[in-house]
């Protein structure tokens, strides 16, 4: 049973009824419906841009407007085309208008504040020139620096520097050759302990941890069930595996169970033989939605239908749970109920690379079958040391309480930032405990305008549009960090509110509940569960 609380068309989802026993806390996510007028105007905006795009392509074809895009040479016009003209239509005519919002160079540590290199364009974003000016102390609201370990001072930086002096920067070999260092083995033992699993394996690239390991775990005759909003690395890994892929609606357990039931009943197409294995692919925190996987329910379905669960904790490891162990820790489930635990070191640990954890048999198999293990150069020693030091800090094994303090600060910052944005009248997606905070922009012209106006106010943000999101759901994505002080968040929030008024972005029709009303609703839920 799902209990929906509606406040002026703003929907919040609370899990109650027979699934409530799977959760040890209220599970609240907000996905307010797009206002009809905003949706219509957004479609109209894209339609107008598309019409002007075709007009400009016509002018380029007749040499009236200068064509700056890569194109085929005349002597190669009968060859198989190298550049797909129609596929580049969006990039050429829509993305190029707001290209200045991406790939901005910075010249400092991407911590709570950063220095941004100023640049200008004289040809409408086709090329850029540096002015020689540096924008100092820009508040960084876009980096995945959840626990603030992306820093150039402190114990992590010092230990990484010592590792560089001792081992150098590069390994110049794979783990199977002369690239297996004691630091790598120390890291893997620590990660296994951190996750609460038998064994683990580290990789030098987070994207490749998914894309190169999933093909080793699934293949022809296997079924992969993938959330519709899974990261591109999971999608690529599933495609490379050669397994049959079926997609279920985002975080929708009815959709997932239907696919599982159909897979058991009907088996493989044509032959109807049983699937060799069924693998469920989900993420801990979905990086564009800010939502958290319904892990207890996924585990219950996985056990019921004898499937395998592959959990990608790229954004959730270190950022969720009382001990920072990710979404498994957040829900208080047994780590052994997750067959393959994957995550990255690029976010909460301020480093790079990824890991896979699980049973010893699984890790031993991957050591000899994973392309990412066999053919890739080993992780850089200072990077491995950065991970070791930051992970020990989170675990409290450094002899300090710094890790716990950062976990608490991240949780407080997330709650405060989300609450203030809701109060201002913005439409915010995701779970109330997620440090990934999407603020809906919708219209294409407002993507570029919001990013530029925020930078004018010395706030660095990330704006996202199609094809990374649905065409009418463009957004700004904020990433809250433990390194942010309350003054920094207040400065950013004031700028967001000012720009929101300027661009008319406060679309929410939700009426903010008072603390007493929220307490009444939650007490009702608790009594209902009892």
XYZ file of C-alpha atoms in Angstrom:
530
model
C 0.000 0.000 0.000
C 1.327 3.447 -0.877
C 0.174 6.457 1.107
C 0.370 9.684 -0.903
C 0.239 13.090 0.759
C -0.800 15.782 -1.716
C -0.182 19.471 -1.003
C -1.369 21.584 -3.959
C -0.361 18.917 -6.503
C 3.024 18.222 -4.871
C 3.344 14.530 -4.226
C 5.393 12.984 -1.447
C 5.667 9.213 -1.234
C 5.662 7.465 2.131
C 5.965 3.683 2.329
C 3.415 2.104 4.667
C 1.413 -1.093 4.881
C 2.921 -4.514 4.179
C 6.202 -3.011 2.873
C 6.634 -0.810 5.950
C 8.301 -3.636 7.880
C 11.190 -3.478 5.382
C 12.042 0.121 6.347
C 13.517 1.354 9.611
C 12.628 5.016 8.907
C 10.128 7.064 6.862
C 11.065 7.007 3.178
C 10.133 10.385 1.663
C 10.732 11.405 -1.947
C 9.300 14.388 -3.791
C 8.638 14.569 -7.550
C 6.252 17.439 -8.117
C 4.356 17.304 -11.379
C 5.452 19.668 -14.140
C 2.923 22.530 -14.428
C 0.959 22.194 -17.666
C 1.707 25.723 -18.874
C 5.434 25.251 -18.235
C 5.412 21.968 -20.178
C 3.626 23.601 -23.138
C 6.005 26.572 -23.194
C 9.009 24.237 -22.958
C 7.857 22.231 -25.975
C 7.203 25.480 -27.837
C 10.715 26.685 -26.983
C 12.323 23.545 -28.365
C 10.070 23.734 -31.420
C 11.146 27.318 -32.179
C 14.805 26.427 -31.687
C 14.414 23.467 -34.046
C 12.809 25.643 -36.746
C 15.599 28.209 -36.492
C 18.099 25.346 -36.580
C 16.764 24.149 -39.928
C 16.790 27.731 -41.213
C 20.435 28.171 -40.191
C 21.361 24.832 -41.764
C 19.730 26.060 -44.991
C 21.805 29.263 -44.831
C 24.974 27.238 -44.160
C 24.247 24.963 -47.104
C 24.104 27.947 -49.472
C 27.201 29.544 -47.882
C 25.175 32.511 -46.595
C 26.216 31.669 -43.038
C 29.691 30.381 -42.276
C 29.703 26.663 -41.483
C 31.983 25.900 -38.521
C 31.151 22.238 -38.039
C 33.227 19.300 -39.252
C 32.009 18.110 -42.647
C 33.026 15.745 -45.443
C 35.456 16.933 -48.095
C 34.064 17.134 -51.624
C 36.339 14.353 -52.878
C 34.924 12.048 -50.195
C 31.253 12.779 -50.725
C 30.631 9.287 -52.140
C 32.289 7.556 -49.169
C 30.447 6.210 -46.153
C 29.910 9.434 -44.126
C 32.244 9.974 -41.197
C 30.127 12.799 -39.739
C 26.426 12.109 -39.319
C 24.927 15.474 -40.200
C 21.442 14.882 -38.807
C 22.747 13.332 -35.558
C 24.753 16.494 -34.920
C 21.740 18.763 -35.425
C 21.106 19.184 -31.700
C 24.767 19.876 -30.915
C 25.116 22.324 -33.788
C 21.977 24.358 -33.306
C 20.856 24.001 -29.679
C 23.778 22.959 -27.481
C 26.141 25.462 -29.110
C 23.961 28.366 -27.922
C 24.638 27.522 -24.263
C 27.980 25.748 -24.579
C 29.679 28.373 -22.399
C 28.041 26.774 -19.340
C 30.171 23.633 -19.629
C 33.875 22.743 -19.679
C 34.845 25.849 -17.746
C 38.508 25.528 -16.680
C 39.346 25.911 -12.995
C 42.791 26.535 -11.540
C 42.475 25.413 -7.919
C 41.371 22.514 -5.772
C 37.654 21.810 -6.469
C 36.769 22.176 -2.790
C 34.014 24.195 -1.160
C 35.400 27.192 -3.043
C 37.387 27.275 -6.277
C 39.043 29.624 -8.758
C 37.554 29.736 -12.254
C 39.462 30.908 -15.337
C 37.469 33.591 -17.135
C 36.953 33.119 -20.863
C 35.118 34.922 -23.654
C 33.834 33.990 -27.074
C 33.652 36.157 -30.182
C 31.919 33.615 -32.412
C 28.878 32.539 -30.413
C 30.501 29.752 -28.374
C 32.304 27.964 -31.206
C 35.674 28.914 -29.735
C 36.821 30.506 -26.462
C 39.713 32.724 -25.412
C 41.072 33.135 -21.890
C 41.076 36.733 -20.725
C 43.856 36.213 -18.184
C 41.466 36.980 -15.329
C 40.700 34.464 -12.593
C 37.389 34.513 -10.714
C 38.474 33.930 -7.109
C 36.608 32.089 -4.348
C 33.668 30.889 -6.419
C 31.406 28.783 -4.170
C 31.451 25.291 -5.644
C 27.961 23.763 -5.686
C 28.640 21.309 -8.513
C 31.455 18.917 -7.523
C 30.771 15.466 -6.035
C 32.957 16.368 -3.050
C 30.422 15.036 -0.555
C 32.721 14.652 2.465
C 35.161 17.414 1.555
C 38.182 15.128 0.999
C 39.058 16.875 -2.281
C 41.649 19.116 -0.638
C 45.349 19.967 -0.944
C 46.077 20.196 2.784
C 45.519 17.819 5.672
C 46.285 14.158 6.341
C 44.979 12.859 2.993
C 47.114 15.262 0.945
C 50.166 14.611 3.150
C 49.906 10.825 2.895
C 49.353 10.998 -0.883
C 52.485 13.156 -1.192
C 54.473 10.623 0.822
C 53.222 7.794 -1.403
C 54.272 9.781 -4.481
C 57.802 10.164 -3.111
C 58.018 6.454 -2.274
C 56.271 4.843 -5.269
C 56.122 7.534 -7.943
C 52.967 8.470 -9.832
C 52.640 5.734 -12.457
C 52.808 1.951 -12.129
C 53.492 1.138 -15.811
C 51.905 -2.288 -15.657
C 48.755 -4.291 -14.948
C 47.935 -6.080 -11.718
C 48.782 -9.380 -13.440
C 52.291 -8.236 -14.278
C 54.562 -5.948 -12.231
C 51.820 -3.480 -11.346
C 50.531 -5.158 -8.193
C 51.717 -3.058 -5.240
C 51.332 -3.669 -1.528
C 49.236 -0.481 -1.468
C 46.707 -2.085 -3.812
C 46.345 -5.142 -1.605
C 46.085 -2.984 1.519
C 43.362 -0.921 -0.160
C 41.328 -3.969 -1.186
C 41.421 -5.487 2.294
C 40.331 -2.149 3.762
C 37.475 -1.772 1.265
C 36.209 -5.288 2.066
C 36.230 -4.433 5.759
C 34.527 -1.094 5.114
C 31.742 -2.753 3.112
C 31.350 -5.761 5.410
C 32.000 -8.305 2.654
C 34.461 -11.171 2.186
C 36.636 -9.634 -0.511
C 36.960 -6.685 -2.879
C 38.845 -5.540 -5.955
C 39.900 -2.007 -6.938
C 40.007 -0.565 -10.453
C 41.628 2.574 -11.843
C 38.499 3.985 -13.497
C 34.974 4.192 -12.122
C 33.204 4.075 -15.509
C 35.190 0.987 -16.544
C 34.348 -0.735 -13.258
C 30.793 -1.073 -14.585
C 31.286 -1.219 -18.328
C 34.110 -3.789 -18.236
C 32.924 -6.021 -15.377
C 29.256 -6.538 -16.183
C 30.229 -8.379 -19.416
C 32.258 -10.767 -17.242
C 29.227 -11.516 -15.063
C 26.473 -11.879 -17.664
C 26.306 -13.050 -21.260
C 24.175 -14.786 -23.867
C 21.265 -16.592 -22.268
C 21.223 -14.228 -19.284
C 18.617 -11.574 -18.514
C 19.549 -8.104 -17.266
C 16.821 -6.009 -15.615
C 17.897 -2.368 -15.587
C 16.324 0.719 -14.029
C 15.338 3.174 -16.755
C 17.490 5.917 -15.186
C 20.660 3.883 -14.687
C 24.011 5.524 -15.448
C 25.536 5.220 -18.928
C 28.302 2.938 -17.590
C 25.707 0.391 -16.423
C 23.845 0.640 -19.724
C 27.050 0.175 -21.733
C 28.157 -2.766 -19.588
C 24.794 -4.481 -20.071
C 24.929 -3.951 -23.834
C 28.504 -5.232 -24.116
C 27.586 -8.350 -22.154
C 25.361 -9.646 -24.940
C 22.620 -10.475 -22.437
C 18.958 -9.734 -23.038
C 18.082 -6.355 -21.500
C 14.705 -5.350 -20.168
C 14.058 -1.986 -18.538
C 11.762 -1.343 -15.582
C 10.276 1.997 -14.539
C 12.405 4.072 -12.216
C 12.284 2.756 -8.646
C 8.971 1.065 -9.434
C 8.789 -2.288 -7.658
C 5.560 -3.330 -9.407
C 7.273 -2.895 -12.781
C 10.338 -4.843 -11.610
C 8.281 -7.679 -10.152
C 6.252 -7.995 -13.346
C 9.437 -8.404 -15.381
C 10.788 -10.943 -12.896
C 7.555 -12.931 -12.921
C 7.361 -12.914 -16.713
C 11.010 -14.000 -16.945
C 10.369 -16.974 -14.652
C 7.125 -17.995 -16.364
C 8.116 -17.568 -20.026
C 11.888 -18.055 -19.973
C 13.994 -17.163 -23.000
C 12.343 -16.012 -26.238
C 11.492 -18.741 -28.781
C 13.059 -21.646 -26.848
C 11.371 -20.835 -23.506
C 14.310 -22.368 -21.708
C 15.025 -20.950 -18.250
C 17.394 -18.000 -18.148
C 20.952 -18.914 -17.117
C 20.814 -16.067 -14.597
C 18.799 -12.926 -13.950
C 20.735 -9.822 -12.852
C 19.055 -6.701 -11.445
C 21.015 -3.460 -12.003
C 20.260 -0.504 -9.712
C 22.035 2.544 -8.274
C 22.211 3.720 -4.662
C 21.576 7.411 -5.442
C 20.458 8.311 -8.959
C 22.678 11.211 -9.926
C 20.151 13.151 -12.021
C 17.049 12.566 -9.902
C 18.464 12.680 -6.379
C 16.342 9.619 -5.581
C 17.463 6.662 -3.454
C 16.886 3.060 -4.518
C 14.200 1.164 -2.603
C 16.820 -1.348 -1.571
C 14.833 -3.368 1.016
C 12.107 -4.023 -1.559
C 14.609 -4.852 -4.310
C 16.316 -7.362 -2.000
C 12.958 -8.915 -1.109
C 12.119 -9.369 -4.812
C 15.606 -10.664 -5.576
C 15.254 -13.351 -2.912
C 11.708 -14.237 -3.944
C 12.615 -14.818 -7.591
C 16.208 -16.112 -7.067
C 17.842 -13.295 -9.040
C 21.232 -11.592 -8.544
C 21.544 -7.967 -7.428
C 24.204 -5.590 -8.800
C 24.247 -2.363 -6.757
C 26.102 0.720 -8.021
C 26.951 2.934 -5.028
C 28.927 5.573 -6.930
C 27.071 8.501 -5.333
C 25.833 6.858 -2.140
C 29.005 5.319 -0.686
C 30.347 7.679 1.954
C 27.364 10.013 1.523
C 24.599 7.944 3.138
C 24.191 5.974 6.326
C 25.179 6.687 9.930
C 28.612 5.131 9.298
C 28.984 6.336 5.701
C 28.718 2.815 4.289
C 26.241 3.868 1.647
C 22.681 2.865 0.922
C 23.165 -0.563 2.565
C 24.069 1.219 5.804
C 21.283 3.779 5.281
C 18.580 1.085 5.264
C 20.359 -1.164 7.765
C 20.283 -4.227 5.492
C 22.765 -7.097 5.497
C 25.628 -6.469 2.999
C 25.581 -10.171 2.142
C 22.100 -9.719 0.639
C 23.696 -7.710 -2.185
C 25.517 -10.060 -4.553
C 27.722 -7.498 -6.304
C 28.518 -4.232 -4.498
C 30.048 -1.666 -6.805
C 31.099 1.895 -6.051
C 33.577 4.597 -6.982
C 36.285 6.486 -5.145
C 35.779 9.621 -7.221
C 33.190 11.297 -5.019
C 33.150 10.875 -1.250
C 36.834 9.868 -1.140
C 38.185 12.685 -3.313
C 40.177 10.293 -5.517
C 39.533 8.222 -8.652
C 38.734 4.651 -9.613
C 36.159 2.148 -8.454
C 35.673 -1.130 -6.626
C 33.602 -4.300 -6.610
C 32.932 -6.162 -3.382
C 31.267 -9.468 -2.598
C 32.038 -13.108 -1.946
C 35.617 -14.306 -2.343
C 34.588 -16.615 -5.209
C 33.178 -13.626 -7.122
C 36.315 -11.512 -6.697
C 38.647 -14.410 -7.574
C 36.627 -14.933 -10.748
C 36.838 -11.245 -11.714
C 40.612 -11.171 -11.188
C 41.019 -13.621 -14.052
C 38.070 -12.660 -16.289
C 37.608 -8.880 -15.993
C 38.954 -6.858 -18.923
C 39.417 -3.924 -16.574
C 41.696 -6.052 -14.383
C 43.647 -7.861 -17.076
C 44.323 -5.084 -19.584
C 44.179 -1.835 -17.596
C 47.129 -0.185 -15.881
C 47.002 -0.392 -12.088
C 45.738 2.433 -9.917
C 48.242 5.229 -9.243
C 49.896 4.784 -5.777
C 49.099 8.295 -4.445
C 45.476 7.805 -5.492
C 45.364 4.497 -3.617
C 46.855 6.183 -0.558
C 44.311 9.029 -0.743
C 41.522 6.439 -0.633
C 43.108 4.518 2.247
C 43.565 7.624 4.378
C 40.092 9.062 3.723
C 38.409 5.682 4.293
C 40.220 5.167 7.592
C 39.104 8.664 8.569
C 35.460 7.760 7.874
C 35.869 4.530 9.855
C 37.471 6.375 12.768
C 40.677 4.353 12.473
C 42.786 7.493 12.249
C 42.251 8.114 15.930
C 40.001 11.136 15.398
C 36.273 11.857 15.104
C 36.763 13.883 11.920
C 35.014 11.269 9.762
C 31.881 11.172 11.920
C 31.827 14.959 12.100
C 31.901 15.188 8.297
C 29.126 12.615 7.953
C 26.962 14.566 10.401
C 27.751 17.874 8.704
C 26.824 16.499 5.280
C 23.488 15.266 6.617
C 22.723 18.625 8.269
C 23.751 20.594 5.170
C 21.592 18.390 2.932
C 18.505 18.782 5.116
C 18.969 22.547 5.451
C 19.652 23.170 1.747
C 16.692 21.117 0.544
C 14.309 22.647 3.092
C 15.260 26.219 2.159
C 14.811 25.574 -1.570
C 11.374 24.069 -0.947
C 10.408 27.085 1.160
C 11.481 29.451 -1.639
C 9.031 27.797 -4.038
C 11.356 25.820 -6.337
C 10.491 22.359 -7.612
C 13.099 20.008 -6.131
C 13.389 16.329 -7.039
C 14.621 13.408 -4.998
C 14.871 11.975 -1.521
C 15.022 14.249 1.490
C 18.351 12.668 2.566
C 20.071 12.811 -0.838
C 22.981 15.290 -1.188
C 22.212 15.409 -4.937
C 19.644 18.200 -5.307
C 18.049 18.745 -8.753
C 16.289 22.113 -9.183
C 13.946 22.101 -12.149
C 14.468 24.710 -14.892
C 12.433 23.140 -17.731
C 12.776 25.729 -20.532
C 15.853 25.556 -22.798
C 16.649 29.270 -22.648
C 16.723 29.160 -18.841
C 19.463 26.496 -18.791
C 22.094 28.889 -20.049
C 20.643 31.931 -18.302
C 20.643 30.265 -14.882
C 24.252 29.074 -15.171
C 25.506 32.482 -16.339
C 23.581 34.463 -13.728
C 24.814 32.244 -10.917
C 28.442 32.627 -12.018
C 27.961 36.414 -12.062
C 27.124 36.051 -8.374
C 30.245 33.940 -7.773
C 28.405 30.613 -7.501
C 29.598 27.698 -9.643
C 26.844 25.223 -10.556
C 26.069 22.431 -13.025
C 23.120 22.769 -15.410
C 21.796 19.731 -17.253
C 19.545 19.330 -20.270
C 18.557 16.899 -23.014
C 19.781 14.220 -23.787
C 21.053 13.715 -20.204
C 17.483 14.388 -19.001
C 14.032 14.111 -20.623
C 13.540 16.958 -23.076
C 11.140 18.953 -20.854
C 12.967 18.286 -17.567
C 16.104 20.434 -17.786
C 17.544 21.193 -14.382
C 20.347 22.571 -12.272
C 22.028 19.916 -10.164
C 23.505 20.957 -6.835
C 25.834 18.684 -4.867
C 25.958 19.456 -1.160
C 29.266 18.934 0.654
C 30.337 18.592 4.276
C 32.924 21.266 3.441
C 30.195 23.862 2.903
C 29.671 26.162 5.855
C 26.253 27.583 6.712
C 27.409 31.000 5.485
C 28.362 29.488 2.120
C 25.005 27.747 1.795
C 23.137 30.927 2.777
C 25.114 32.930 0.201
C 24.306 30.349 -2.469
C 20.643 30.157 -1.439
C 20.239 33.931 -1.568
C 21.751 33.994 -5.062
C 19.525 31.106 -6.170
C 16.443 32.913 -4.869
C 17.454 36.149 -6.591
C 18.085 34.421 -9.933
C 14.904 32.370 -9.451
C 12.892 35.571 -9.203
C 14.723 37.070 -12.173
C 14.068 34.057 -14.413
C 10.689 33.154 -12.862
C 11.799 29.669 -11.793
C 9.679 29.296 -8.654
C 7.160 26.947 -10.244
C 6.104 24.991 -7.158
C 2.424 25.020 -6.255
C 3.106 23.260 -2.988
C 2.196 24.883 0.328
C 4.894 24.350 2.913
C 3.627 22.362 5.935
C 4.319 23.675 9.386
C 6.486 21.577 11.686
C 3.389 20.585 13.704
C 1.548 19.428 10.580
C 4.551 17.381 9.426
C 4.815 15.797 12.867
C 1.092 14.923 12.726
C 1.522 13.211 9.351
C 4.577 11.237 10.494
C 2.890 10.184 13.747
C -0.072 8.991 11.667
C 2.270 6.916 9.523
C 3.947 5.382 12.557
C 0.601 4.508 14.158
C -0.600 3.077 10.823
C 2.489 0.855 10.573
C 2.017 -0.323 14.167
